[in-house]
CSV table of C-alpha atoms and ligand atoms in Angstrom, one decimal:
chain,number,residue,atom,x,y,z
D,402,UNK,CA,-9.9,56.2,-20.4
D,403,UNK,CA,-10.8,56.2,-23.8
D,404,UNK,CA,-8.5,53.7,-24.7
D,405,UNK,CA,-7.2,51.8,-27.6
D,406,UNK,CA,-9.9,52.2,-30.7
D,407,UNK,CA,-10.2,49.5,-32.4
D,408,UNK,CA,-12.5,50.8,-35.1
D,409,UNK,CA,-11.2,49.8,-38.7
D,410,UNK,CA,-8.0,48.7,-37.4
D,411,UNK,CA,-7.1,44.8,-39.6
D,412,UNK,CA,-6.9,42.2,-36.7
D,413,UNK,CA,-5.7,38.4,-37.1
D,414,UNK,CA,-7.2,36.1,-35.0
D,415,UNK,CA,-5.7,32.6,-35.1
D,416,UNK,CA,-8.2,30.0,-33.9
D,417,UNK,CA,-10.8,32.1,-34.7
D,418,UNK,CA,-13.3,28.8,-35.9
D,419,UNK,CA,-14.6,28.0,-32.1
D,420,UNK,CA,-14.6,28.6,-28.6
D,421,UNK,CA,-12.5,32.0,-27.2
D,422,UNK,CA,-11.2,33.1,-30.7
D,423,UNK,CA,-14.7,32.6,-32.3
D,424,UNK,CA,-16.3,34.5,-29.5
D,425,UNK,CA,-13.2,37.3,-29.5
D,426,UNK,CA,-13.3,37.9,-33.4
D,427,UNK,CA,-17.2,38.8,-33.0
D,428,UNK,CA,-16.5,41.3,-30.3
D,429,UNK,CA,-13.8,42.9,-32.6
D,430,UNK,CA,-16.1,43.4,-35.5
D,431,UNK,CA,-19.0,44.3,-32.8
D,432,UNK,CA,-15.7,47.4,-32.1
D,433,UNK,CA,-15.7,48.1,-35.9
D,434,UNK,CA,-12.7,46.4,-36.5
D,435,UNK,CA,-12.2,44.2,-39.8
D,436,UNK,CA,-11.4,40.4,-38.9
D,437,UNK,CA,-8.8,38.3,-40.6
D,438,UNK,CA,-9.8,34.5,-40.0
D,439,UNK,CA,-7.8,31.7,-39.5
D,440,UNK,CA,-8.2,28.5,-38.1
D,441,UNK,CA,-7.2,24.5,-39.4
D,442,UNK,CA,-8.2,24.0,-42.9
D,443,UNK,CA,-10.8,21.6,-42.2
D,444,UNK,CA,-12.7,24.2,-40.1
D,445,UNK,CA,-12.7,26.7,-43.7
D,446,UNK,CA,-16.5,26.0,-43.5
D,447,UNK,CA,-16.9,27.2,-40.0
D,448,UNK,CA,-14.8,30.7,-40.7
D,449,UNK,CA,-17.3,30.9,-43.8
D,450,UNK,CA,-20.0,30.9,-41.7
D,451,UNK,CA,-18.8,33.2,-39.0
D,452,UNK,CA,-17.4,35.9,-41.9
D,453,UNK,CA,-20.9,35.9,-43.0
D,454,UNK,CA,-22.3,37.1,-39.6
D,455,UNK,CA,-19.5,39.5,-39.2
D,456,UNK,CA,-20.2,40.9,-42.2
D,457,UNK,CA,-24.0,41.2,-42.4
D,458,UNK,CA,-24.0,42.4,-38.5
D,459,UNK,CA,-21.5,44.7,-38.5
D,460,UNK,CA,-20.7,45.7,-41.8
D,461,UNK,CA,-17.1,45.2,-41.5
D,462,UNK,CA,-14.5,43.4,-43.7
D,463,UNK,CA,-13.6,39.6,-43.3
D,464,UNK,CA,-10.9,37.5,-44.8
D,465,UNK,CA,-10.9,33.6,-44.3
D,466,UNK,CA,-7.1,31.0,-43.7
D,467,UNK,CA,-7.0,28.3,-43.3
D,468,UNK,CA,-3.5,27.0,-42.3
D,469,UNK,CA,-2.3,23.9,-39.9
D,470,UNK,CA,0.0,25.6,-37.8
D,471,UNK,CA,1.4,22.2,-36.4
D,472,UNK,CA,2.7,22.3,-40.0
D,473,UNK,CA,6.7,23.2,-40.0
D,474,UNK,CA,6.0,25.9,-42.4
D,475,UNK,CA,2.4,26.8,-41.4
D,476,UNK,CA,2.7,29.8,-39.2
D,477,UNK,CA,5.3,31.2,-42.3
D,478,UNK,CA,2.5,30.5,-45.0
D,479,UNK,CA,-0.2,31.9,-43.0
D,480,UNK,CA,1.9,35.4,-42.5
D,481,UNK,CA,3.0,35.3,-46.0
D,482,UNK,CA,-0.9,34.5,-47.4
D,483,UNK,CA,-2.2,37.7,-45.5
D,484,UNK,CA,0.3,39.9,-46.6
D,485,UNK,CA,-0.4,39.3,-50.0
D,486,UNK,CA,-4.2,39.6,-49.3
D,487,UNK,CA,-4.4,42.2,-46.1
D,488,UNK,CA,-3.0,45.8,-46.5
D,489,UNK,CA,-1.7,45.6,-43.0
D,490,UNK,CA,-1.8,43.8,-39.5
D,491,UNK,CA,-3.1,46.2,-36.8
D,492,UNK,CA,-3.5,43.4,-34.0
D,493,UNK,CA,-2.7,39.8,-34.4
D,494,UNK,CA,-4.4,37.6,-31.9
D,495,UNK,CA,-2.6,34.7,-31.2
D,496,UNK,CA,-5.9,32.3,-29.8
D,497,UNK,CA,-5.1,28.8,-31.6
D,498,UNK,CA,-4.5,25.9,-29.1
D,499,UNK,CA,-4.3,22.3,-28.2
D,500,UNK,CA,-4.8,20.8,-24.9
D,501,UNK,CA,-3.5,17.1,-23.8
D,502,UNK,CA,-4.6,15.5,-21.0
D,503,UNK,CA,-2.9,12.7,-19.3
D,504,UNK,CA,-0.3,11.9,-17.2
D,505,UNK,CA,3.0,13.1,-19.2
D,506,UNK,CA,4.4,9.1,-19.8
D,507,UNK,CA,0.7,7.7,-20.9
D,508,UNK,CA,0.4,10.1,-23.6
D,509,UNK,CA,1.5,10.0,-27.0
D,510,UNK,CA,4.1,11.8,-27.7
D,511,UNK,CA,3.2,12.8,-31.3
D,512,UNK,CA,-0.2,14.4,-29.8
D,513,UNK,CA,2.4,16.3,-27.5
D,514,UNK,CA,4.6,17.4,-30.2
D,515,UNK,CA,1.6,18.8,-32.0
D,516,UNK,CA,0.8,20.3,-29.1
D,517,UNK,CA,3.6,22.1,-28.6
D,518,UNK,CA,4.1,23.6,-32.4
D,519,UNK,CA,0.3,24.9,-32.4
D,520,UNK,CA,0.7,26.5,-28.8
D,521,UNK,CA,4.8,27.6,-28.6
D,522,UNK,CA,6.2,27.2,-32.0
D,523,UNK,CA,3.6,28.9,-34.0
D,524,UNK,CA,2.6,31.7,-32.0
D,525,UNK,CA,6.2,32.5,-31.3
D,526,UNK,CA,6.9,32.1,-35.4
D,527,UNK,CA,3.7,34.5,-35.8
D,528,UNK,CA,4.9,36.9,-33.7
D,529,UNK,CA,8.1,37.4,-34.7
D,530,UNK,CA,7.0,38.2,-38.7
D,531,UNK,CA,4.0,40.5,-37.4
D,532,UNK,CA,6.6,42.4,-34.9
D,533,UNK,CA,9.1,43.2,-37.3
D,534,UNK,CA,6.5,44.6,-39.5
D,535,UNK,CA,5.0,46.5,-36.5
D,536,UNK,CA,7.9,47.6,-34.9
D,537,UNK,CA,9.3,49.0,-38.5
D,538,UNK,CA,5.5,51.0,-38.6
D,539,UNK,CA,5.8,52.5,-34.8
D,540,UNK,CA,2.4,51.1,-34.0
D,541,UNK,CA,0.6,47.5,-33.2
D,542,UNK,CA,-0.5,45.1,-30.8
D,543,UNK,CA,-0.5,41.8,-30.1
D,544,UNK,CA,-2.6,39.6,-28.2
D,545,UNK,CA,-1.6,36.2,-26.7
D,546,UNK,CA,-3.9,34.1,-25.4
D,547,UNK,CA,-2.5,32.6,-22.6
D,548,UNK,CA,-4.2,30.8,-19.4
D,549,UNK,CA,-4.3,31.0,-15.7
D,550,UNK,CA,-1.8,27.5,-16.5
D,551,UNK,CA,1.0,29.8,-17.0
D,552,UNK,CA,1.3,30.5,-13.7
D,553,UNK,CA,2.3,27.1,-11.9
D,554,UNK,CA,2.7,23.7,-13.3
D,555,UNK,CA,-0.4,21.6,-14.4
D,556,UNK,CA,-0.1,18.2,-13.1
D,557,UNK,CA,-2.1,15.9,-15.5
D,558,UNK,CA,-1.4,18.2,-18.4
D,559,UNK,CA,2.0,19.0,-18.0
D,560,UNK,CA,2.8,19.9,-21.4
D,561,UNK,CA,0.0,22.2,-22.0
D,562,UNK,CA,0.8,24.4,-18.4
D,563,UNK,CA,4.2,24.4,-19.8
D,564,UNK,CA,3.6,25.9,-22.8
D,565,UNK,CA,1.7,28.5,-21.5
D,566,UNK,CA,4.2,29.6,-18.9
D,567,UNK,CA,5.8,29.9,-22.1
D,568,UNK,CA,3.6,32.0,-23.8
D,569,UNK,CA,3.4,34.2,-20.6
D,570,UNK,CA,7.4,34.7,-20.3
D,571,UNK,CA,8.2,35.3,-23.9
D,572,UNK,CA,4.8,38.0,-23.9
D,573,UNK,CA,6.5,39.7,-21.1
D,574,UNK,CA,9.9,40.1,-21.7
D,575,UNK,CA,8.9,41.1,-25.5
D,576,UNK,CA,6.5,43.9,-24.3
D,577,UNK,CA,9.2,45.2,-22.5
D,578,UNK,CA,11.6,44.8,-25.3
D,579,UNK,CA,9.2,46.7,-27.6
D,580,UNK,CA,7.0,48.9,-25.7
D,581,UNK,CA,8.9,52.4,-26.6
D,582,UNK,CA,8.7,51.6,-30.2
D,583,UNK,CA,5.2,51.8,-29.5
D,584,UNK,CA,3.9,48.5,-30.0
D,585,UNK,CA,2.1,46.9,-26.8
D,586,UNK,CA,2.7,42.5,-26.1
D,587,UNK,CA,-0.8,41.4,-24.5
D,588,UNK,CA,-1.8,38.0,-22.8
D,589,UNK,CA,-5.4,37.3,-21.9
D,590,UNK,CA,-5.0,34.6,-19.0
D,591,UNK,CA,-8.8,32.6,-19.0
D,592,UNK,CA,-9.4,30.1,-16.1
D,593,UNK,CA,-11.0,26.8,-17.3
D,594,UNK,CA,-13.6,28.0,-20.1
D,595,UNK,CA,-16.4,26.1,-21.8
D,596,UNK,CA,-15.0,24.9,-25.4
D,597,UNK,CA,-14.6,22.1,-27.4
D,598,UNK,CA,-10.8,22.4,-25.8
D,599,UNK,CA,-11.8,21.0,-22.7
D,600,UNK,CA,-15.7,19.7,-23.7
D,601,UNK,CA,-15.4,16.9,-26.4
D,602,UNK,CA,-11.5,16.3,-26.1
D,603,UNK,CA,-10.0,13.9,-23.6
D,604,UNK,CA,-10.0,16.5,-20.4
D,605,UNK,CA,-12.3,15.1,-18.0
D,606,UNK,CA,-16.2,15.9,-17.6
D,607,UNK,CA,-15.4,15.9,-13.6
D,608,UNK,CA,-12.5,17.4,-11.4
D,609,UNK,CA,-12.5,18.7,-8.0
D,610,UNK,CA,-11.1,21.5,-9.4
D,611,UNK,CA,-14.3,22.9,-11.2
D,612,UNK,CA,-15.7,23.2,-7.5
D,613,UNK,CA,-13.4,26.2,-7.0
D,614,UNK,CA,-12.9,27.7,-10.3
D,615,UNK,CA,-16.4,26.9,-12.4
D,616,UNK,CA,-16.0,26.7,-16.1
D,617,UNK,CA,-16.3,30.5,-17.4
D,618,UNK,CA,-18.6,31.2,-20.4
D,619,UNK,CA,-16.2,31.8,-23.7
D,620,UNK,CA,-18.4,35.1,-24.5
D,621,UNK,CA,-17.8,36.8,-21.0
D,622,UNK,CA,-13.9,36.1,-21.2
D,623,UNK,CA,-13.6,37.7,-24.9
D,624,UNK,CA,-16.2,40.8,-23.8
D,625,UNK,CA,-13.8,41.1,-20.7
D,626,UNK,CA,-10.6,40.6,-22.7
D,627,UNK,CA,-10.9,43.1,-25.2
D,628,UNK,CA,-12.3,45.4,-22.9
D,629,UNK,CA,-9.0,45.1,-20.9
D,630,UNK,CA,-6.8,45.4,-24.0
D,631,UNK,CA,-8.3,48.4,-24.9
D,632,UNK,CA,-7.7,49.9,-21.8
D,633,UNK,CA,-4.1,49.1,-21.7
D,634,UNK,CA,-4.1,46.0,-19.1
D,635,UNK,CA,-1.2,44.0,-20.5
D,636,UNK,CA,-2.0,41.1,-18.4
D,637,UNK,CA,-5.2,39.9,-17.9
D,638,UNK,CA,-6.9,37.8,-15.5
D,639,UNK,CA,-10.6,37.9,-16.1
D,640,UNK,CA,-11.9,37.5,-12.6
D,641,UNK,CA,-10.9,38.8,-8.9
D,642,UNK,CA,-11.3,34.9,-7.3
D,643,UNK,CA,-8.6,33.6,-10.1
D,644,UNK,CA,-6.1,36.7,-9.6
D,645,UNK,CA,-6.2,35.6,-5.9
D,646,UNK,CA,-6.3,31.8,-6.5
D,647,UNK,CA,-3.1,32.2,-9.7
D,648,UNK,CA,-1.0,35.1,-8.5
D,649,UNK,CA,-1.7,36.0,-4.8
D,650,UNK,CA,-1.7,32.5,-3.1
D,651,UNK,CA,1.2,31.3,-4.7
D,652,UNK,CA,3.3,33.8,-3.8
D,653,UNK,CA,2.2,32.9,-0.2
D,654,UNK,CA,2.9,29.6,-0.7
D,655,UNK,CA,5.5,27.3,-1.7
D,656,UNK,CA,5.9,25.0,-5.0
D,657,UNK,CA,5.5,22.1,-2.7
D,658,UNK,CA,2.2,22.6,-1.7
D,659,UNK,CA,1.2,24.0,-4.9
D,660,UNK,CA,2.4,21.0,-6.8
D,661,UNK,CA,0.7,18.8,-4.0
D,662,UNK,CA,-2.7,20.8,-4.4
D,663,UNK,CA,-2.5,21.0,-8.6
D,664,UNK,CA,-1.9,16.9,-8.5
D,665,UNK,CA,-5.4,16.3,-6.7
D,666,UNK,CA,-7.1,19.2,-7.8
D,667,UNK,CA,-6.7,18.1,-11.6
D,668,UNK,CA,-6.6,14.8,-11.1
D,669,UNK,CA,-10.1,13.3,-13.4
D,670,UNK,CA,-12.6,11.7,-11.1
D,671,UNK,CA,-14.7,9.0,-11.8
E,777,LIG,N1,-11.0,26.5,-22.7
E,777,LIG,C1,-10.2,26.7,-21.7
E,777,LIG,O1,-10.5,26.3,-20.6
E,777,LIG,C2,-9.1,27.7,-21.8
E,777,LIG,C3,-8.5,28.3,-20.7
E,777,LIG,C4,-7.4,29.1,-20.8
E,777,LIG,C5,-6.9,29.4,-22.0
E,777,LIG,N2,-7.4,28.8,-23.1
E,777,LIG,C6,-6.8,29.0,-24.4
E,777,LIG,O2,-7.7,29.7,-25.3
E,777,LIG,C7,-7.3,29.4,-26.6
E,777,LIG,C8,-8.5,29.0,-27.4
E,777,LIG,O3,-8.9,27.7,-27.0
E,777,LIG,P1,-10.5,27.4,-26.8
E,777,LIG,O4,-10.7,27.0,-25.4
E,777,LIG,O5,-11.3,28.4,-27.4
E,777,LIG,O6,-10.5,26.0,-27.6
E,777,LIG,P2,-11.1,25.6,-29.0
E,777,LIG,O7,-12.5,26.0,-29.2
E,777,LIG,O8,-10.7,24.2,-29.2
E,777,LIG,O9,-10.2,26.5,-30.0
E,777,LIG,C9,-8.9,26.2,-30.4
E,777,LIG,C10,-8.7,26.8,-31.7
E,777,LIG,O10,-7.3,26.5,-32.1
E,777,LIG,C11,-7.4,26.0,-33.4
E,777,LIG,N3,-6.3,25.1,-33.8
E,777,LIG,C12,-6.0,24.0,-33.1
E,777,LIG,N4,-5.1,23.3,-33.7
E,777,LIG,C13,-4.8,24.0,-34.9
E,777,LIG,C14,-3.9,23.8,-35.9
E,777,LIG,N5,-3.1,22.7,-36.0
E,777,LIG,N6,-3.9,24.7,-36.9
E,777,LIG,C15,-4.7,25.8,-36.9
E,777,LIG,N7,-5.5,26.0,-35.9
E,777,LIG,C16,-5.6,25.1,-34.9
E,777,LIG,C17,-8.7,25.4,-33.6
E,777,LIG,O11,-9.0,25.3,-34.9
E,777,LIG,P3,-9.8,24.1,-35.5
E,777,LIG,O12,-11.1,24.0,-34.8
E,777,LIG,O13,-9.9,24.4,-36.9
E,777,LIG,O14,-8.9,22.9,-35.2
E,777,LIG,C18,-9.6,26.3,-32.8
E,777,LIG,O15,-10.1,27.3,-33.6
E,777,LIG,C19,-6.2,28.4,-26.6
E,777,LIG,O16,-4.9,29.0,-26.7
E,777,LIG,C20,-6.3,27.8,-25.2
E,777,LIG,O17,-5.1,27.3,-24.7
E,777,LIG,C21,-8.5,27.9,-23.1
């Protein structure tokens, strides 16, 4: 199957200044397509720098956002700014995302607040704006990127697993609600990935966990995600071992045990 061509399609790609959206925007321009960059605005010089590459490697166009989207009105601006500036959306790529790690009472609460408007609030805000305007044009996509989290509650980062199962739900029931006007709802659903999300924050350097699941390489999962939304997959799980670990065993188990297992398995080791 040929599949969805991305060549010269406009794609948005929130979080695009590190880790999964940096490495996803490259294998978008590698496709042809021209990138639209956002990220925080203190990361403007980092999307400078990557625009550069994109442009000089693959001779395609590059725009550069940047735009808090923990802001109230942040995910509005940043839809309003490119369409002033970008003829049209082909593909928005919601990437951007915070991670707390803690148990739920220990934390602070303004961290998990943030949390929650960069990884619900925004991308929900985002994709309501972009899907009127796709929906209105009979073609577009959107990619979510979601997590193997979404599946069943993340003891130790609550609020993170929480929003993801979120992000999964709402991408669902919107890609049904859309799909015969022609525009396809996406989620990409990574397993524990080497970025500054999870290296350099507070999650811990050691868990039992990373005995079972690794930490994936943020270039294989974009390589493998794109490849998948081209070809249609509207869920997906890059890796056989995590669709058996995230989908398969919990529907042979119960939440008991799978509540009990995510408690120790997550839990930071010294
Ligand atoms: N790493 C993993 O293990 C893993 C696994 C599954 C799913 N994911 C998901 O993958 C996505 C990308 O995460 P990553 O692992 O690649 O981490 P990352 O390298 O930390 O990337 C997160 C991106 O989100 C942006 N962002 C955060 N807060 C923002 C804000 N207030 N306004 C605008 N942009 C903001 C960051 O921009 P700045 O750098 O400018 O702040 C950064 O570009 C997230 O949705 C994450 O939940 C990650």
């Amino acid at each position: 199957m040929s599949g969805y061509n991305l060549k010269a399609k406009h794609v948005l790609i929130t979080g695009a200044s590190s880790g999964i959206g940096r490495e996803l925007s490259r294998c978008f321009a590698m496709e042809g397509a021209h990138c639209v960059l956002s990220a925080h605005p203190s990361e403007i010089s980092a999307l400078e720098e990557l625009s550069g590459e994109l442009e000089r490697s693959y001779g395609v166009k590059t725009w550069r956002f940047g735009v808090d989207l923990a802001d109230e009105g942040g995910p509005k601006k940043l839809y309003d700014e490119v369409k002033a500036r970008v003829p049209v959306i082909d593909l928005l790529v919601n990437d951007a995302g915070l991670m707390v790690y803690g148990d739920f009472h220990e934390t602070d609460i303004n961290r998990q607040l943030r949390l929650v408007h960069v990884n619900i609030s925004a991308l929900m805000t985002l994709m309501h704006f972009f899907l009127k305007d796709m929906t209105a044009r009979g073609e577009g996509r959107i990619l979510n990127v979601s997590s193997v989290s979404a599946f069943q509650p993340t003891a130790h980062h609550a609020v993170y697993g929480a929003s993801k199962a979120f992000v999964q739900s709402i991408s669902e029931a919107v890609n049904e609600e859309v799909r015969r006007s022609g525009v396809r709802v996406f989620t990409l659903n990574p397993s524990y990935t080497k970025t500054p999300l999870i290296k350099g924050g507070d999650f811990p350097e050691r868990l039992w966990w990373y005995a079972v699941s690794g930490l994936a390489d943020p270039a294989m999962i974009a390589r493998k995600g794109v490849r998948a939304l081209k070809k249609g997959k509207t869920l997906y799980i890059p890796g056989f071992k995590n669709w058996i670990i995230h989908i398969l065993l919990p529907r042979l188990s119960t939440r008991k045990i799978i509540n009990f297992f995510s408690y120790h398995a997550l839990k930071s080791r010294p």
